[in-house]
Coordinates of C-alpha atoms in Angstrom, one line a residue:
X279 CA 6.4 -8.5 20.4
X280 CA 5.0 -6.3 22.6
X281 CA 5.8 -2.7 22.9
X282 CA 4.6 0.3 25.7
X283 CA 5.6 3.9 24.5
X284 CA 6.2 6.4 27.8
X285 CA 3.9 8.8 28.0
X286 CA 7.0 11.3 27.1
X287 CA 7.6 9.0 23.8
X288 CA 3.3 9.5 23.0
X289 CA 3.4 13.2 23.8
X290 CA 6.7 13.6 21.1
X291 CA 4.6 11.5 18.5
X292 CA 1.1 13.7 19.2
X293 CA 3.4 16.6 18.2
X294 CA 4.9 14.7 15.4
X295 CA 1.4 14.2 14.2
X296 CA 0.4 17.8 15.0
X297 CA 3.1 19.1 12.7
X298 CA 3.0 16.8 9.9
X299 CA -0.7 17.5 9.6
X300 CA 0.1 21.3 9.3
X301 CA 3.6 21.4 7.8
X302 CA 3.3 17.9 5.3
X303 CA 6.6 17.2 3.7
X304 CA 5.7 17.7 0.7
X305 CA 8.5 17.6 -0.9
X306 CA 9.5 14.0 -0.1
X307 CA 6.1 12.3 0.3
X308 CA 7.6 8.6 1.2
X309 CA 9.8 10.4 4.5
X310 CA 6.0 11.9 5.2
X311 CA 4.5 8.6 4.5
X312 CA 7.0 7.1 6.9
X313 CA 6.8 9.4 9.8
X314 CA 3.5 9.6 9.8
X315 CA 3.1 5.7 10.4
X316 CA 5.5 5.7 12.8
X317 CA 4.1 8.4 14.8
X318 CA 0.9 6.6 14.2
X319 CA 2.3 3.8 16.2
X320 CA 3.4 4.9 19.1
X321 CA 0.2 6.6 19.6
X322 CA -2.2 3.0 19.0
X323 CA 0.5 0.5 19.6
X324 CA -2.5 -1.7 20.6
X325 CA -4.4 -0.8 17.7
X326 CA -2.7 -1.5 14.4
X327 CA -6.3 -0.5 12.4
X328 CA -6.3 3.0 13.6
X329 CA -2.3 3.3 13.5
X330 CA -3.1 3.3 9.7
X331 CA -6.4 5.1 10.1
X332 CA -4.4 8.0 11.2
X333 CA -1.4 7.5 8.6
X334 CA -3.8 7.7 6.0
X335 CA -5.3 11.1 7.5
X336 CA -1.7 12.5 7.1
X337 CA -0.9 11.4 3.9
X338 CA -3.9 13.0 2.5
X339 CA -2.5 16.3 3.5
X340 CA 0.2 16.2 0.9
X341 CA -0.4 18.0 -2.3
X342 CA 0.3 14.6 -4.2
X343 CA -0.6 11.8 -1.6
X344 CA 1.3 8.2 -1.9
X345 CA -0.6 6.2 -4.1
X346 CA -1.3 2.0 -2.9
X347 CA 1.8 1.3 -4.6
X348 CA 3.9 4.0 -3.4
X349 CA 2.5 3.3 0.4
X350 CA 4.2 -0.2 -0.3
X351 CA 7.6 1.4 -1.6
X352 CA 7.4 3.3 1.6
X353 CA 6.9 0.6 3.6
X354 CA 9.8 -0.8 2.1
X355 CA 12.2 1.8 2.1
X356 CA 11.2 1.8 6.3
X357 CA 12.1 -1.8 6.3
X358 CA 15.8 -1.3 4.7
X359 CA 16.4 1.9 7.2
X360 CA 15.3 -0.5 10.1
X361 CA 17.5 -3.5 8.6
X362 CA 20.7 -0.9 7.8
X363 CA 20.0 0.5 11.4
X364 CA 20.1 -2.9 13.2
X365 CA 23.6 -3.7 10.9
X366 CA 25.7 -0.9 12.5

């Protein structure tokens, strides 16, 4: 599956990025976690390696960033918003 973010879609996404890297959510780390790899790929959708490059980055801006395991909990809690999303 291919996928082309406008340029309007990669400008929201650098801002996303710029604000997550100076305002991190600290306070819910797996929302942070989340955003930030979703942000991540609109800017490299070509580029998978430096979508998580860039997540990573992000995550260690939080005062307590997501451990390996809590990455994957994130990546699953993304997976049942997605799943719940395409339901309704």
């Amino acid at each position: 599956m291919s996928f082309k973010p406008t340029k309007k879609q990669q400008n929201e996404a650098m801002a996303g990025v710029f604000e997550l890297y100076h305002n991190p959510i600290n306070e819910n780390r797996y929302d942070h976690y989340i955003y930030s790899f979703l942000n991540a790929l609109i800017l490299y959708p070509d580029d998978i390696k430096q979508a998580l490059e860039l997540t990573n980055k992000l995550n260690k801006q939080l005062i307590q960033p997501l451990s390996d395991p809590e990455k994957e909990l994130a990546y699953q809690q993304l997976s049942e918003r997605r799943t719940d999303d395409l339901s309704n």
